[in-house]
Amino acid sequence: MQSLHYTIYKTTNLVNGKIYIGKHVTADLNDSYLGSGKLLRRAIVKYGVENFRKEILHIFDNEVDMNAKEVELVT
């Protein structure tokens, strides 16, 4: 069984510089996930997926720490 990674990521719109910070649980750190927020999804449709870059900011081994870091960064 693969272990899960609890990540905090930043997706950057390379056209206008806007950033989106979120959390994602995955077994594959190199998956194609960019985020699922409504505004981000609209921006991806508008500008094209090729104009977005995701960076993993933090990796945790549990959901509690991941959630705490998201609150700290987004607030």
PDB file of N, CA and C in Angstrom:
ATOM      1  N   MET A   1       0.832  -1.184   0.000  1.00  0.00           N
ATOM      2  CA  MET A   1       0.000   0.000   0.000  1.00  0.00           C
ATOM      3  C   MET A   1       0.879   1.251   0.000  1.00  0.00           C
ATOM      4  N   GLN A   2       0.553   2.178  -0.887  1.00  0.00           N
ATOM      5  CA  GLN A   2       1.313   3.422  -0.964  1.00  0.00           C
ATOM      6  C   GLN A   2       0.935   4.343   0.192  1.00  0.00           C
ATOM      7  N   SER A   3       1.928   5.046   0.696  1.00  0.00           N
ATOM      8  CA  SER A   3       1.621   6.007   1.754  1.00  0.00           C
ATOM      9  C   SER A   3       1.082   7.297   1.133  1.00  0.00           C
ATOM     10  N   LEU A   4       0.279   7.995   1.906  1.00  0.00           N
ATOM     11  CA  LEU A   4      -0.299   9.243   1.437  1.00  0.00           C
ATOM     12  C   LEU A   4       0.568  10.419   1.867  1.00  0.00           C
ATOM     13  N   HIS A   5       0.592  11.426   1.018  1.00  0.00           N
ATOM     14  CA  HIS A   5       1.289  12.672   1.309  1.00  0.00           C
ATOM     15  C   HIS A   5       0.225  13.744   1.499  1.00  0.00           C
ATOM     16  N   TYR A   6       0.344  14.482   2.568  1.00  0.00           N
ATOM     17  CA  TYR A   6      -0.588  15.562   2.879  1.00  0.00           C
ATOM     18  C   TYR A   6       0.134  16.859   2.545  1.00  0.00           C
ATOM     19  N   THR A   7      -0.288  17.516   1.467  1.00  0.00           N
ATOM     20  CA  THR A   7       0.493  18.628   0.936  1.00  0.00           C
ATOM     21  C   THR A   7      -0.239  19.958   0.999  1.00  0.00           C
ATOM     22  N   ILE A   8       0.550  21.002   1.106  1.00  0.00           N
ATOM     23  CA  ILE A   8       0.104  22.374   0.892  1.00  0.00           C
ATOM     24  C   ILE A   8       0.822  22.830  -0.371  1.00  0.00           C
ATOM     25  N   TYR A   9       0.039  23.349  -1.319  1.00  0.00           N
ATOM     26  CA  TYR A   9       0.609  23.727  -2.608  1.00  0.00           C
ATOM     27  C   TYR A   9       0.246  25.167  -2.955  1.00  0.00           C
ATOM     28  N   LYS A  10       1.002  25.711  -3.888  1.00  0.00           N
ATOM     29  CA  LYS A  10       0.710  27.028  -4.445  1.00  0.00           C
ATOM     30  C   LYS A  10       0.640  26.864  -5.952  1.00  0.00           C
ATOM     31  N   THR A  11      -0.478  27.260  -6.538  1.00  0.00           N
ATOM     32  CA  THR A  11      -0.618  27.266  -7.992  1.00  0.00           C
ATOM     33  C   THR A  11      -0.568  28.716  -8.437  1.00  0.00           C
ATOM     34  N   THR A  12       0.302  29.000  -9.400  1.00  0.00           N
ATOM     35  CA  THR A  12       0.500  30.357  -9.889  1.00  0.00           C
ATOM     36  C   THR A  12      -0.003  30.470 -11.316  1.00  0.00           C
ATOM     37  N   ASN A  13      -0.791  31.518 -11.561  1.00  0.00           N
ATOM     38  CA  ASN A  13      -1.229  31.864 -12.912  1.00  0.00           C
ATOM     39  C   ASN A  13      -0.075  32.637 -13.538  1.00  0.00           C
ATOM     40  N   LEU A  14       0.560  32.071 -14.551  1.00  0.00           N
ATOM     41  CA  LEU A  14       1.735  32.686 -15.154  1.00  0.00           C
ATOM     42  C   LEU A  14       1.388  33.893 -16.011  1.00  0.00           C
ATOM     43  N   VAL A  15       0.124  34.084 -16.330  1.00  0.00           N
ATOM     44  CA  VAL A  15      -0.308  35.219 -17.137  1.00  0.00           C
ATOM     45  C   VAL A  15      -0.474  36.473 -16.278  1.00  0.00           C
ATOM     46  N   ASN A  16      -1.176  36.340 -15.150  1.00  0.00           N
ATOM     47  CA  ASN A  16      -1.463  37.528 -14.344  1.00  0.00           C
ATOM     48  C   ASN A  16      -0.812  37.518 -12.962  1.00  0.00           C
ATOM     49  N   GLY A  17      -0.107  36.448 -12.625  1.00  0.00           N
ATOM     50  CA  GLY A  17       0.615  36.388 -11.356  1.00  0.00           C
ATOM     51  C   GLY A  17      -0.215  36.030 -10.138  1.00  0.00           C
ATOM     52  N   LYS A  18      -1.513  35.805 -10.320  1.00  0.00           N
ATOM     53  CA  LYS A  18      -2.345  35.439  -9.175  1.00  0.00           C
ATOM     54  C   LYS A  18      -1.937  34.071  -8.653  1.00  0.00           C
ATOM     55  N   ILE A  19      -2.027  33.913  -7.323  1.00  0.00           N
ATOM     56  CA  ILE A  19      -1.676  32.628  -6.728  1.00  0.00           C
ATOM     57  C   ILE A  19      -2.890  32.055  -5.995  1.00  0.00           C
ATOM     58  N   TYR A  20      -2.898  30.751  -5.917  1.00  0.00           N
ATOM     59  CA  TYR A  20      -3.935  29.997  -5.237  1.00  0.00           C
ATOM     60  C   TYR A  20      -3.225  29.045  -4.302  1.00  0.00           C
ATOM     61  N   ILE A  21      -3.575  29.059  -3.025  1.00  0.00           N
ATOM     62  CA  ILE A  21      -2.959  28.151  -2.053  1.00  0.00           C
ATOM     63  C   ILE A  21      -4.028  27.189  -1.578  1.00  0.00           C
ATOM     64  N   GLY A  22      -3.659  25.913  -1.506  1.00  0.00           N
ATOM     65  CA  GLY A  22      -4.621  24.913  -1.078  1.00  0.00           C
ATOM     66  C   GLY A  22      -3.932  23.690  -0.512  1.00  0.00           C
ATOM     67  N   LYS A  23      -4.751  22.702  -0.179  1.00  0.00           N
ATOM     68  CA  LYS A  23      -4.235  21.446   0.368  1.00  0.00           C
ATOM     69  C   LYS A  23      -4.682  20.311  -0.539  1.00  0.00           C
ATOM     70  N   HIS A  24      -3.903  19.234  -0.526  1.00  0.00           N
ATOM     71  CA  HIS A  24      -4.193  18.092  -1.397  1.00  0.00           C
ATOM     72  C   HIS A  24      -3.583  16.844  -0.772  1.00  0.00           C
ATOM     73  N   VAL A  25      -4.348  15.776  -0.758  1.00  0.00           N
ATOM     74  CA  VAL A  25      -3.863  14.482  -0.262  1.00  0.00           C
ATOM     75  C   VAL A  25      -3.661  13.587  -1.469  1.00  0.00           C
ATOM     76  N   THR A  26      -2.465  13.003  -1.585  1.00  0.00           N
ATOM     77  CA  THR A  26      -2.146  12.214  -2.762  1.00  0.00           C
ATOM     78  C   THR A  26      -1.105  11.148  -2.446  1.00  0.00           C
ATOM     79  N   ALA A  27      -1.129  10.095  -3.232  1.00  0.00           N
ATOM     80  CA  ALA A  27      -0.070   9.086  -3.147  1.00  0.00           C
ATOM     81  C   ALA A  27       1.062   9.429  -4.114  1.00  0.00           C
ATOM     82  N   ASP A  28       0.776  10.286  -5.097  1.00  0.00           N
ATOM     83  CA  ASP A  28       1.736  10.649  -6.143  1.00  0.00           C
ATOM     84  C   ASP A  28       1.980  12.153  -6.126  1.00  0.00           C
ATOM     85  N   LEU A  29       3.135  12.563  -5.647  1.00  0.00           N
ATOM     86  CA  LEU A  29       3.439  13.991  -5.565  1.00  0.00           C
ATOM     87  C   LEU A  29       3.498  14.651  -6.937  1.00  0.00           C
ATOM     88  N   ASN A  30       3.664  13.857  -7.981  1.00  0.00           N
ATOM     89  CA  ASN A  30       3.750  14.397  -9.338  1.00  0.00           C
ATOM     90  C   ASN A  30       2.446  14.261 -10.106  1.00  0.00           C
ATOM     91  N   ASP A  31       1.334  14.162  -9.396  1.00  0.00           N
ATOM     92  CA  ASP A  31       0.053  14.099 -10.108  1.00  0.00           C
ATOM     93  C   ASP A  31      -0.213  15.461 -10.764  1.00  0.00           C
ATOM     94  N   SER A  32      -1.218  15.538 -11.565  1.00  0.00           N
ATOM     95  CA  SER A  32      -1.468  16.766 -12.329  1.00  0.00           C
ATOM     96  C   SER A  32      -2.438  17.716 -11.630  1.00  0.00           C
ATOM     97  N   TYR A  33      -2.696  17.498 -10.372  1.00  0.00           N
ATOM     98  CA  TYR A  33      -3.655  18.309  -9.631  1.00  0.00           C
ATOM     99  C   TYR A  33      -3.163  19.744  -9.488  1.00  0.00           C
ATOM    100  N   LEU A  34      -3.989  20.709  -9.886  1.00  0.00           N
ATOM    101  CA  LEU A  34      -3.656  22.127  -9.751  1.00  0.00           C
ATOM    102  C   LEU A  34      -4.493  22.811  -8.694  1.00  0.00           C
ATOM    103  N   GLY A  35      -5.638  22.221  -8.341  1.00  0.00           N
ATOM    104  CA  GLY A  35      -6.545  22.818  -7.381  1.00  0.00           C
ATOM    105  C   GLY A  35      -7.974  22.643  -7.836  1.00  0.00           C
ATOM    106  N   SER A  36      -8.909  22.881  -6.921  1.00  0.00           N
ATOM    107  CA  SER A  36     -10.305  22.638  -7.264  1.00  0.00           C
ATOM    108  C   SER A  36     -11.226  23.810  -6.937  1.00  0.00           C
ATOM    109  N   GLY A  37     -10.679  24.916  -6.500  1.00  0.00           N
ATOM    110  CA  GLY A  37     -11.505  26.070  -6.179  1.00  0.00           C
ATOM    111  C   GLY A  37     -12.215  26.617  -7.417  1.00  0.00           C
ATOM    112  N   LYS A  38     -13.371  27.178  -7.202  1.00  0.00           N
ATOM    113  CA  LYS A  38     -14.195  27.691  -8.309  1.00  0.00           C
ATOM    114  C   LYS A  38     -13.448  28.743  -9.130  1.00  0.00           C
ATOM    115  N   LEU A  39     -12.808  29.687  -8.466  1.00  0.00           N
ATOM    116  CA  LEU A  39     -12.091  30.740  -9.196  1.00  0.00           C
ATOM    117  C   LEU A  39     -10.908  30.181  -9.961  1.00  0.00           C
ATOM    118  N   LEU A  40     -10.205  29.238  -9.363  1.00  0.00           N
ATOM    119  CA  LEU A  40      -9.068  28.618 -10.046  1.00  0.00           C
ATOM    120  C   LEU A  40      -9.533  27.844 -11.267  1.00  0.00           C
ATOM    121  N   ARG A  41     -10.603  27.069 -11.135  1.00  0.00           N
ATOM    122  CA  ARG A  41     -11.111  26.302 -12.285  1.00  0.00           C
ATOM    123  C   ARG A  41     -11.509  27.231 -13.422  1.00  0.00           C
ATOM    124  N   ARG A  42     -12.153  28.344 -13.100  1.00  0.00           N
ATOM    125  CA  ARG A  42     -12.523  29.318 -14.137  1.00  0.00           C
ATOM    126  C   ARG A  42     -11.295  29.897 -14.814  1.00  0.00           C
ATOM    127  N   ALA A  43     -10.270  30.204 -14.026  1.00  0.00           N
ATOM    128  CA  ALA A  43      -9.045  30.775 -14.582  1.00  0.00           C
ATOM    129  C   ALA A  43      -8.343  29.774 -15.496  1.00  0.00           C
ATOM    130  N   ILE A  44      -8.349  28.499 -15.130  1.00  0.00           N
ATOM    131  CA  ILE A  44      -7.715  27.479 -15.973  1.00  0.00           C
ATOM    132  C   ILE A  44      -8.443  27.371 -17.313  1.00  0.00           C
ATOM    133  N   VAL A  45      -9.765  27.461 -17.280  1.00  0.00           N
ATOM    134  CA  VAL A  45     -10.534  27.438 -18.532  1.00  0.00           C
ATOM    135  C   VAL A  45     -10.192  28.674 -19.369  1.00  0.00           C
ATOM    136  N   LYS A  46     -10.098  29.820 -18.721  1.00  0.00           N
ATOM    137  CA  LYS A  46      -9.854  31.083 -19.431  1.00  0.00           C
ATOM    138  C   LYS A  46      -8.450  31.158 -20.028  1.00  0.00           C
ATOM    139  N   TYR A  47      -7.435  30.780 -19.244  1.00  0.00           N
ATOM    140  CA  TYR A  47      -6.045  30.970 -19.651  1.00  0.00           C
ATOM    141  C   TYR A  47      -5.362  29.714 -20.183  1.00  0.00           C
ATOM    142  N   GLY A  48      -5.932  28.543 -19.913  1.00  0.00           N
ATOM    143  CA  GLY A  48      -5.317  27.289 -20.350  1.00  0.00           C
ATOM    144  C   GLY A  48      -4.408  26.712 -19.292  1.00  0.00           C
ATOM    145  N   VAL A  49      -4.467  25.404 -19.149  1.00  0.00           N
ATOM    146  CA  VAL A  49      -3.701  24.713 -18.102  1.00  0.00           C
ATOM    147  C   VAL A  49      -2.199  24.959 -18.246  1.00  0.00           C
ATOM    148  N   GLU A  50      -1.731  25.192 -19.456  1.00  0.00           N
ATOM    149  CA  GLU A  50      -0.296  25.404 -19.678  1.00  0.00           C
ATOM    150  C   GLU A  50       0.208  26.695 -19.038  1.00  0.00           C
ATOM    151  N   ASN A  51      -0.686  27.574 -18.639  1.00  0.00           N
ATOM    152  CA  ASN A  51      -0.297  28.843 -18.034  1.00  0.00           C
ATOM    153  C   ASN A  51      -0.360  28.827 -16.510  1.00  0.00           C
ATOM    154  N   PHE A  52      -0.301  27.631 -15.937  1.00  0.00           N
ATOM    155  CA  PHE A  52      -0.320  27.482 -14.485  1.00  0.00           C
ATOM    156  C   PHE A  52       0.826  26.588 -14.046  1.00  0.00           C
ATOM    157  N   ARG A  53       1.418  26.935 -12.901  1.00  0.00           N
ATOM    158  CA  ARG A  53       2.507  26.130 -12.341  1.00  0.00           C
ATOM    159  C   ARG A  53       2.197  25.843 -10.881  1.00  0.00           C
ATOM    160  N   LYS A  54       2.307  24.584 -10.491  1.00  0.00           N
ATOM    161  CA  LYS A  54       2.068  24.193  -9.107  1.00  0.00           C
ATOM    162  C   LYS A  54       3.394  23.922  -8.414  1.00  0.00           C
ATOM    163  N   GLU A  55       3.518  24.454  -7.207  1.00  0.00           N
ATOM    164  CA  GLU A  55       4.681  24.184  -6.365  1.00  0.00           C
ATOM    165  C   GLU A  55       4.172  23.609  -5.053  1.00  0.00           C
ATOM    166  N   ILE A  56       4.780  22.547  -4.601  1.00  0.00           N
ATOM    167  CA  ILE A  56       4.445  21.994  -3.293  1.00  0.00           C
ATOM    168  C   ILE A  56       5.258  22.748  -2.255  1.00  0.00           C
ATOM    169  N   LEU A  57       4.552  23.389  -1.332  1.00  0.00           N
ATOM    170  CA  LEU A  57       5.206  24.205  -0.310  1.00  0.00           C
ATOM    171  C   LEU A  57       5.567  23.405   0.932  1.00  0.00           C
ATOM    172  N   HIS A  58       4.689  22.469   1.319  1.00  0.00           N
ATOM    173  CA  HIS A  58       4.897  21.675   2.531  1.00  0.00           C
ATOM    174  C   HIS A  58       4.331  20.280   2.308  1.00  0.00           C
ATOM    175  N   ILE A  59       4.995  19.297   2.905  1.00  0.00           N
ATOM    176  CA  ILE A  59       4.515  17.913   2.880  1.00  0.00           C
ATOM    177  C   ILE A  59       4.462  17.425   4.318  1.00  0.00           C
ATOM    178  N   PHE A  60       3.311  16.870   4.678  1.00  0.00           N
ATOM    179  CA  PHE A  60       3.113  16.346   6.029  1.00  0.00           C
ATOM    180  C   PHE A  60       2.755  14.873   5.955  1.00  0.00           C
ATOM    181  N   ASP A  61       2.866  14.190   7.093  1.00  0.00           N
ATOM    182  CA  ASP A  61       2.481  12.781   7.134  1.00  0.00           C
ATOM    183  C   ASP A  61       1.129  12.579   7.806  1.00  0.00           C
ATOM    184  N   ASN A  62       0.424  13.712   8.070  1.00  0.00           N
ATOM    185  CA  ASN A  62      -0.896  13.590   8.671  1.00  0.00           C
ATOM    186  C   ASN A  62      -1.761  14.793   8.308  1.00  0.00           C
ATOM    187  N   GLU A  63      -3.063  14.577   8.381  1.00  0.00           N
ATOM    188  CA  GLU A  63      -4.039  15.591   7.979  1.00  0.00           C
ATOM    189  C   GLU A  63      -4.110  16.767   8.953  1.00  0.00           C
ATOM    190  N   VAL A  64      -3.919  16.505  10.228  1.00  0.00           N
ATOM    191  CA  VAL A  64      -4.014  17.564  11.239  1.00  0.00           C
ATOM    192  C   VAL A  64      -2.978  18.654  10.970  1.00  0.00           C
ATOM    193  N   ASP A  65      -1.734  18.261  10.758  1.00  0.00           N
ATOM    194  CA  ASP A  65      -0.673  19.242  10.497  1.00  0.00           C
ATOM    195  C   ASP A  65      -0.919  19.977   9.182  1.00  0.00           C
ATOM    196  N   MET A  66      -1.382  19.248   8.165  1.00  0.00           N
ATOM    197  CA  MET A  66      -1.686  19.866   6.874  1.00  0.00           C
ATOM    198  C   MET A  66      -2.755  20.943   7.043  1.00  0.00           C
ATOM    199  N   ASN A  67      -3.830  20.617   7.736  1.00  0.00           N
ATOM    200  CA  ASN A  67      -4.930  21.562   7.927  1.00  0.00           C
ATOM    201  C   ASN A  67      -4.480  22.797   8.713  1.00  0.00           C
ATOM    202  N   ALA A  68      -3.654  22.581   9.718  1.00  0.00           N
ATOM    203  CA  ALA A  68      -3.151  23.704  10.524  1.00  0.00           C
ATOM    204  C   ALA A  68      -2.303  24.654   9.672  1.00  0.00           C
ATOM    205  N   LYS A  69      -1.475  24.092   8.813  1.00  0.00           N
ATOM    206  CA  LYS A  69      -0.623  24.929   7.963  1.00  0.00           C
ATOM    207  C   LYS A  69      -1.458  25.703   6.951  1.00  0.00           C
ATOM    208  N   GLU A  70      -2.496  25.083   6.415  1.00  0.00           N
ATOM    209  CA  GLU A  70      -3.365  25.779   5.464  1.00  0.00           C
ATOM    210  C   GLU A  70      -4.034  26.980   6.135  1.00  0.00           C
ATOM    211  N   VAL A  71      -4.539  26.780   7.348  1.00  0.00           N
ATOM    212  CA  VAL A  71      -5.172  27.876   8.084  1.00  0.00           C
ATOM    213  C   VAL A  71      -4.162  29.014   8.303  1.00  0.00           C
ATOM    214  N   GLU A  72      -2.959  28.649   8.672  1.00  0.00           N
ATOM    215  CA  GLU A  72      -1.902  29.646   8.917  1.00  0.00           C
ATOM    216  C   GLU A  72      -1.600  30.453   7.654  1.00  0.00           C
ATOM    217  N   LEU A  73      -1.516  29.794   6.518  1.00  0.00           N
ATOM    218  CA  LEU A  73      -1.124  30.467   5.272  1.00  0.00           C
ATOM    219  C   LEU A  73      -2.251  31.250   4.627  1.00  0.00           C
ATOM    220  N   VAL A  74      -3.466  30.755   4.714  1.00  0.00           N
ATOM    221  CA  VAL A  74      -4.580  31.363   3.994  1.00  0.00           C
ATOM    222  C   VAL A  74      -5.208  32.503   4.780  1.00  0.00           C
ATOM    223  N   THR A  75      -5.087  32.481   6.085  1.00  0.00           N
ATOM    224  CA  THR A  75      -5.726  33.508   6.916  1.00  0.00           C
ATOM    225  C   THR A  75      -5.039  34.849   6.775  1.00  0.00           C
TER     226      THR A  75
END
